[in-house]
Amino acid sequence: MGVVDTSESSRLPTFTLKRVLRDATNGAVGAGLATALLYPFLVAKVRLQAQSKRGAKDNTHGSHGDRHEIKYSGFLDCISKTFSNEGIAGLYVGLGTTIAKQTINNFVFYFFHSALRRLYFTEKGGLYSTILSVLHGMNAGVFTQVIILPMDMIVMRVQTAPRGDPQRSFFNVVSRIYEEGGLRHFWAGLAPGLTLTLNPGITIATQKMLTPAADGLSATARMHFVIGFVSKLLASVVTYPMVVLKVRMSVAKALRQKANGSTTPAGGGLDFVQTIADIVQREGVAAFYQGLWLQVCSAVAKESILNAIRRGMGSK
């Protein structure tokens, strides 16, 4: 009879490439399905976040009549005007690119989250375990932001481009972004993006605290749906101002160019601090929470579906 190793090292999570790839694949599949189901909701959310609070009070159509001049008073108004002006296709603009982005995003996140599991493993409970879980999620989030941010910018540009604008083409969007600021401009919005790594940190920590209780109750996909709901609700409320900043910084140059009626890329985009100051000066602090309920609803619904699918596929 062999000796049972009761040392802490024997209780560490097993690290194998097969497990890491399984976790990453489950997360990617769940994200792709959730994105497809919620896509019109996501398009409306990005368009509302991209417009300024002041602009929403202006006339419905500008003199040029393009999509950037259309202002939305809320979610239903955005859906209605998008459908009226662009048809059903407008509610699904950039669907393929977005699903690809979300699938890659979650594959990268869960790949690093699984690969880093041993580094943040602890059998201690309480505050220490919670802090490690937050750091674990943030660490995986940093890798994800650096790798995915260029794709994220492209997706937001496609979703906010006017109907008939060549910027709706993936390759034209890439070309325009490069013209605006070179290769580094693909990482505009990195500062709020890195701050947003707190979001998966809070999400993972909350799920870790709730999942053991759920497992003790022979958790079903429905229970994991609820766990995903609660965890993302908390994370979304805490980090929402950074979401607004990231979207504004990603589309700022394109919007300025449209406003000036220029056909050449606008130079000198706003940086992180300038964007904050500009929003506060022009729109007030409340602008950082404009569309909060929409972000919460979309993020919570997406995370709930993702968590149910990912856990249902066997990712622990």
Short mmCIF file of C-alpha atoms in Angstrom, two decimals:
data_model
loop_
_atom_site.label_atom_id
_atom_site.label_comp_id
_atom_site.label_asym_id
_atom_site.label_seq_id
_atom_site.Cartn_x
_atom_site.Cartn_y
_atom_site.Cartn_z
CA MET A 1 0.00 0.00 0.00
CA GLY A 2 1.52 3.29 -1.07
CA VAL A 3 2.12 6.25 1.19
CA VAL A 4 -0.55 8.97 0.90
CA ASP A 5 1.03 12.37 0.32
CA THR A 6 -0.84 14.91 2.41
CA SER A 7 1.49 17.79 1.67
CA GLU A 8 0.11 21.01 0.22
CA SER A 9 1.81 20.34 -3.13
CA SER A 10 -0.22 17.16 -3.58
CA ARG A 11 -3.42 19.14 -3.23
CA LEU A 12 -2.48 21.75 -5.83
CA PRO A 13 -4.68 21.84 -8.95
CA THR A 14 -3.37 19.62 -11.72
CA PHE A 15 -1.83 21.58 -14.58
CA THR A 16 -2.05 19.87 -17.95
CA LEU A 17 -2.31 21.34 -21.41
CA LYS A 18 -5.40 19.20 -22.01
CA ARG A 19 -7.21 20.74 -19.04
CA VAL A 20 -6.15 24.28 -19.94
CA LEU A 21 -7.37 23.85 -23.52
CA ARG A 22 -10.62 22.29 -22.30
CA ASP A 23 -11.33 25.20 -19.97
CA ALA A 24 -10.45 27.71 -22.70
CA THR A 25 -12.60 25.95 -25.30
CA ASN A 26 -15.62 25.70 -22.99
CA GLY A 27 -15.37 29.40 -22.20
CA ALA A 28 -15.03 30.27 -25.89
CA VAL A 29 -18.05 28.20 -26.97
CA GLY A 30 -20.20 29.63 -24.19
CA ALA A 31 -19.22 33.19 -25.09
CA GLY A 32 -19.94 32.68 -28.79
CA LEU A 33 -23.43 31.31 -28.12
CA ALA A 34 -24.24 34.00 -25.56
CA THR A 35 -23.11 36.75 -27.97
CA ALA A 36 -25.23 35.39 -30.82
CA LEU A 37 -28.32 35.26 -28.59
CA LEU A 38 -27.89 38.81 -27.22
CA TYR A 39 -26.39 40.60 -30.21
CA PRO A 40 -29.05 43.29 -30.96
CA PHE A 41 -28.91 44.17 -27.27
CA LEU A 42 -25.11 44.51 -27.48
CA VAL A 43 -25.24 46.74 -30.58
CA ALA A 44 -27.67 49.12 -28.85
CA LYS A 45 -25.47 49.18 -25.75
CA VAL A 46 -22.33 50.20 -27.67
CA ARG A 47 -24.14 52.88 -29.69
CA LEU A 48 -25.61 54.43 -26.56
CA GLN A 49 -22.23 54.38 -24.80
CA ALA A 50 -20.48 55.98 -27.78
CA GLN A 51 -22.77 59.02 -27.97
CA SER A 52 -22.38 61.90 -25.57
CA LYS A 53 -25.13 62.80 -23.12
CA ARG A 54 -25.27 66.30 -24.58
CA GLY A 55 -25.52 64.96 -28.11
CA ALA A 56 -28.51 62.80 -27.22
CA LYS A 57 -30.51 65.96 -26.55
CA ASP A 58 -29.82 67.37 -30.03
CA ASN A 59 -31.95 66.92 -33.12
CA THR A 60 -32.66 63.41 -34.27
CA HIS A 61 -30.83 63.86 -37.59
CA GLY A 62 -27.92 66.07 -38.51
CA SER A 63 -27.48 67.94 -41.73
CA HIS A 64 -25.52 65.11 -43.26
CA GLY A 65 -28.02 62.47 -42.18
CA ASP A 66 -25.43 59.85 -41.32
CA ARG A 67 -25.62 57.42 -38.43
CA HIS A 68 -23.26 59.36 -36.20
CA GLU A 69 -25.73 62.27 -36.32
CA ILE A 70 -28.63 60.14 -35.08
CA LYS A 71 -29.18 60.54 -31.35
CA TYR A 72 -30.86 58.02 -29.13
CA SER A 73 -32.87 58.78 -26.00
CA GLY A 74 -32.67 55.22 -24.71
CA PHE A 75 -32.52 51.52 -25.49
CA LEU A 76 -35.91 51.16 -27.20
CA ASP A 77 -35.34 54.36 -29.17
CA CYS A 78 -31.97 53.02 -30.34
CA ILE A 79 -33.47 49.70 -31.43
CA SER A 80 -36.36 51.45 -33.19
CA LYS A 81 -34.21 53.99 -35.07
CA THR A 82 -31.59 51.41 -36.00
CA PHE A 83 -34.29 49.15 -37.45
CA SER A 84 -36.02 52.05 -39.26
CA ASN A 85 -32.82 53.43 -40.80
CA GLU A 86 -30.82 50.26 -41.38
CA GLY A 87 -33.28 47.38 -41.31
CA ILE A 88 -32.78 44.14 -39.41
CA ALA A 89 -29.21 44.02 -40.74
CA GLY A 90 -28.41 47.09 -38.64
CA LEU A 91 -29.12 45.16 -35.46
CA TYR A 92 -26.65 42.48 -36.53
CA VAL A 93 -23.93 44.63 -38.07
CA GLY A 94 -20.53 43.15 -37.32
CA LEU A 95 -22.02 39.93 -35.92
CA GLY A 96 -19.32 37.67 -37.36
CA THR A 97 -16.48 39.90 -36.19
CA THR A 98 -18.00 40.25 -32.72
CA ILE A 99 -18.56 36.51 -32.25
CA ALA A 100 -14.98 35.90 -33.37
CA LYS A 101 -13.75 38.57 -30.95
CA GLN A 102 -15.78 37.25 -28.00
CA THR A 103 -14.80 33.66 -28.73
CA ILE A 104 -11.09 34.54 -28.91
CA ASN A 105 -11.43 36.85 -25.88
CA ASN A 106 -12.87 34.13 -23.67
CA PHE A 107 -10.52 31.46 -25.02
CA VAL A 108 -7.54 33.65 -24.08
CA PHE A 109 -9.01 34.59 -20.69
CA TYR A 110 -9.86 31.04 -19.59
CA PHE A 111 -6.59 29.73 -21.05
CA PHE A 112 -4.55 32.02 -18.79
CA HIS A 113 -6.99 31.65 -15.91
CA SER A 114 -6.57 27.88 -16.00
CA ALA A 115 -2.81 28.06 -16.63
CA LEU A 116 -2.32 30.40 -13.65
CA ARG A 117 -4.52 28.39 -11.26
CA ARG A 118 -1.63 26.79 -9.38
CA LEU A 119 -0.01 30.19 -8.80
CA TYR A 120 -3.05 31.49 -6.92
CA PHE A 121 -4.14 28.26 -5.24
CA THR A 122 -4.78 28.34 -1.49
CA GLU A 123 -6.69 26.19 0.97
CA LYS A 124 -7.18 29.14 3.27
CA GLY A 125 -10.60 30.74 3.33
CA GLY A 126 -11.89 34.17 4.17
CA LEU A 127 -10.46 37.47 2.95
CA TYR A 128 -7.10 36.00 1.90
CA SER A 129 -8.75 33.55 -0.50
CA THR A 130 -11.02 36.29 -1.88
CA ILE A 131 -8.06 38.61 -2.57
CA LEU A 132 -6.17 35.83 -4.35
CA SER A 133 -9.24 35.08 -6.48
CA VAL A 134 -9.52 38.75 -7.48
CA LEU A 135 -5.80 38.88 -8.36
CA HIS A 136 -6.15 35.61 -10.28
CA GLY A 137 -8.95 37.00 -12.43
CA MET A 138 -7.15 40.32 -12.91
CA ASN A 139 -3.93 38.61 -13.99
CA ALA A 140 -5.76 36.59 -16.64
CA GLY A 141 -7.61 39.77 -17.61
CA VAL A 142 -4.37 41.70 -18.21
CA PHE A 143 -3.16 39.09 -20.72
CA THR A 144 -6.57 39.16 -22.37
CA GLN A 145 -6.75 42.97 -22.67
CA VAL A 146 -3.29 43.28 -24.23
CA ILE A 147 -4.04 40.55 -26.78
CA ILE A 148 -7.68 41.36 -27.56
CA LEU A 149 -7.84 45.19 -27.41
CA PRO A 150 -7.09 45.73 -31.15
CA MET A 151 -9.97 43.40 -32.07
CA ASP A 152 -12.17 45.14 -29.53
CA MET A 153 -11.55 48.52 -31.16
CA ILE A 154 -12.32 47.14 -34.62
CA VAL A 155 -15.61 45.65 -33.41
CA MET A 156 -16.73 48.91 -31.78
CA ARG A 157 -15.88 50.87 -34.95
CA VAL A 158 -17.92 48.45 -37.07
CA GLN A 159 -20.90 48.62 -34.70
CA THR A 160 -20.95 52.44 -34.59
CA ALA A 161 -20.23 53.13 -38.29
CA PRO A 162 -23.01 54.68 -40.43
CA ARG A 163 -24.95 52.54 -42.87
CA GLY A 164 -23.15 52.43 -46.20
CA ASP A 165 -19.93 53.71 -44.69
CA PRO A 166 -16.93 51.73 -46.00
CA GLN A 167 -15.71 51.60 -42.39
CA ARG A 168 -18.16 48.77 -41.89
CA SER A 169 -15.73 46.64 -43.85
CA PHE A 170 -13.31 44.86 -41.53
CA PHE A 171 -10.23 45.67 -43.61
CA ASN A 172 -11.23 49.31 -44.16
CA VAL A 173 -11.69 49.74 -40.41
CA VAL A 174 -8.23 48.30 -39.80
CA SER A 175 -6.74 50.62 -42.42
CA ARG A 176 -8.47 53.70 -40.98
CA ILE A 177 -7.39 52.98 -37.40
CA TYR A 178 -3.79 52.58 -38.55
CA GLU A 179 -3.96 55.89 -40.46
CA GLU A 180 -5.27 57.66 -37.35
CA GLY A 181 -2.33 56.85 -35.11
CA GLY A 182 -0.18 54.03 -36.40
CA LEU A 183 0.15 50.59 -34.85
CA ARG A 184 -0.01 51.88 -31.27
CA HIS A 185 -3.49 53.34 -31.90
CA PHE A 186 -4.92 49.82 -31.91
CA TRP A 187 -4.26 49.88 -28.16
CA ALA A 188 -6.05 53.21 -27.53
CA GLY A 189 -8.15 52.69 -24.43
CA LEU A 190 -5.62 50.32 -22.86
CA ALA A 191 -5.58 52.29 -19.60
CA PRO A 192 -9.30 51.84 -18.84
CA GLY A 193 -9.04 48.36 -20.34
CA LEU A 194 -6.43 47.34 -17.77
CA THR A 195 -8.54 48.90 -15.03
CA LEU A 196 -11.41 46.74 -16.28
CA THR A 197 -9.44 43.63 -15.34
CA LEU A 198 -10.98 44.22 -11.93
CA ASN A 199 -14.25 43.08 -13.54
CA PRO A 200 -13.22 39.44 -14.15
CA GLY A 201 -11.39 39.53 -10.82
CA ILE A 202 -14.59 40.35 -8.95
CA THR A 203 -16.59 37.94 -11.11
CA ILE A 204 -14.25 35.00 -10.50
CA ALA A 205 -13.94 35.73 -6.77
CA THR A 206 -17.73 35.90 -6.35
CA GLN A 207 -18.23 32.70 -8.33
CA LYS A 208 -15.60 30.96 -6.23
CA MET A 209 -17.41 31.94 -3.04
CA LEU A 210 -20.80 30.84 -4.33
CA THR A 211 -19.89 27.72 -6.31
CA PRO A 212 -18.87 25.46 -3.36
CA ALA A 213 -22.30 26.05 -1.81
CA ALA A 214 -23.93 25.29 -5.13
CA ASP A 215 -21.86 22.11 -5.58
CA GLY A 216 -23.04 20.98 -2.17
CA LEU A 217 -26.59 21.21 -3.48
CA SER A 218 -25.82 19.13 -6.59
CA ALA A 219 -25.74 22.25 -8.71
CA THR A 220 -27.56 22.29 -12.03
CA ALA A 221 -27.11 24.56 -15.03
CA ARG A 222 -29.86 26.72 -13.53
CA MET A 223 -27.87 27.18 -10.32
CA HIS A 224 -24.75 28.12 -12.27
CA PHE A 225 -26.89 30.56 -14.28
CA VAL A 226 -27.84 32.28 -11.01
CA ILE A 227 -24.21 32.30 -9.82
CA GLY A 228 -23.14 33.93 -13.09
CA PHE A 229 -25.96 36.45 -12.70
CA VAL A 230 -24.96 37.53 -9.18
CA SER A 231 -21.22 37.65 -9.85
CA LYS A 232 -21.46 39.72 -13.02
CA LEU A 233 -24.05 42.07 -11.53
CA LEU A 234 -21.64 43.03 -8.77
CA ALA A 235 -18.65 43.34 -11.12
CA SER A 236 -20.54 45.40 -13.71
CA VAL A 237 -21.81 47.99 -11.24
CA VAL A 238 -18.32 48.52 -9.80
CA THR A 239 -16.45 48.85 -13.10
CA TYR A 240 -19.00 50.55 -15.38
CA PRO A 241 -17.32 54.01 -15.56
CA MET A 242 -14.25 52.32 -17.06
CA VAL A 243 -16.46 50.69 -19.72
CA VAL A 244 -17.72 54.12 -20.78
CA LEU A 245 -14.17 55.51 -20.91
CA LYS A 246 -12.92 52.59 -22.98
CA VAL A 247 -15.71 52.98 -25.56
CA ARG A 248 -15.31 56.77 -25.77
CA MET A 249 -11.54 56.49 -26.27
CA SER A 250 -11.92 53.78 -28.92
CA VAL A 251 -14.26 55.82 -31.14
CA ALA A 252 -13.16 59.37 -30.23
CA LYS A 253 -11.09 60.10 -33.33
CA ALA A 254 -13.71 58.73 -35.72
CA LEU A 255 -16.45 60.83 -34.09
CA ARG A 256 -14.30 63.98 -34.14
CA GLN A 257 -13.56 63.43 -37.81
CA LYS A 258 -17.27 63.10 -38.61
CA ALA A 259 -18.10 66.20 -36.57
CA ASN A 260 -15.48 68.23 -38.48
CA GLY A 261 -16.64 66.90 -41.85
CA SER A 262 -13.11 65.74 -42.60
CA THR A 263 -12.20 62.88 -44.92
CA THR A 264 -8.74 62.50 -43.45
CA PRO A 265 -7.97 60.84 -40.13
CA ALA A 266 -8.14 63.11 -37.11
CA GLY A 267 -4.92 63.46 -35.19
CA GLY A 268 -4.13 63.99 -31.55
CA GLY A 269 -6.73 61.79 -29.88
CA LEU A 270 -7.71 62.22 -26.26
CA ASP A 271 -5.75 60.21 -23.72
CA PHE A 272 -7.14 58.60 -20.57
CA VAL A 273 -6.95 61.67 -18.30
CA GLN A 274 -8.13 64.06 -21.04
CA THR A 275 -11.13 61.86 -21.75
CA ILE A 276 -12.14 61.88 -18.09
CA ALA A 277 -11.77 65.67 -17.90
CA ASP A 278 -13.71 66.16 -21.16
CA ILE A 279 -16.64 64.03 -20.00
CA VAL A 280 -16.80 65.71 -16.58
CA GLN A 281 -16.62 69.21 -18.07
CA ARG A 282 -19.15 68.68 -20.87
CA GLU A 283 -21.57 66.16 -19.37
CA GLY A 284 -20.97 65.87 -15.64
CA VAL A 285 -20.11 62.88 -13.46
CA ALA A 286 -23.50 61.29 -14.16
CA ALA A 287 -22.33 60.59 -17.73
CA PHE A 288 -20.05 57.84 -16.41
CA TYR A 289 -23.20 55.92 -15.49
CA GLN A 290 -25.20 56.69 -18.63
CA GLY A 291 -26.75 53.42 -19.82
CA LEU A 292 -25.69 51.55 -16.68
CA TRP A 293 -28.81 49.41 -16.59
CA LEU A 294 -28.24 48.36 -20.21
CA GLN A 295 -24.65 47.36 -19.49
CA VAL A 296 -25.71 45.47 -16.39
CA CYS A 297 -28.51 43.63 -18.20
CA SER A 298 -26.35 42.64 -21.18
CA ALA A 299 -23.31 41.69 -19.10
CA VAL A 300 -25.34 39.77 -16.53
CA ALA A 301 -27.37 37.89 -19.16
CA LYS A 302 -24.21 37.03 -21.11
CA GLU A 303 -22.28 35.87 -18.04
CA SER A 304 -25.26 33.82 -16.82
CA ILE A 305 -25.54 31.99 -20.14
CA LEU A 306 -21.75 31.60 -20.39
CA ASN A 307 -21.42 30.23 -16.86
CA ALA A 308 -24.28 27.77 -17.36
CA ILE A 309 -22.82 26.51 -20.66
CA ARG A 310 -19.21 26.41 -19.46
CA ARG A 311 -20.05 24.54 -16.23
CA GLY A 312 -22.47 22.31 -18.08
CA MET A 313 -19.65 21.30 -20.44
CA GLY A 314 -17.61 20.16 -17.46
CA SER A 315 -15.23 23.07 -16.73
CA LYS A 316 -14.54 23.19 -13.01
#
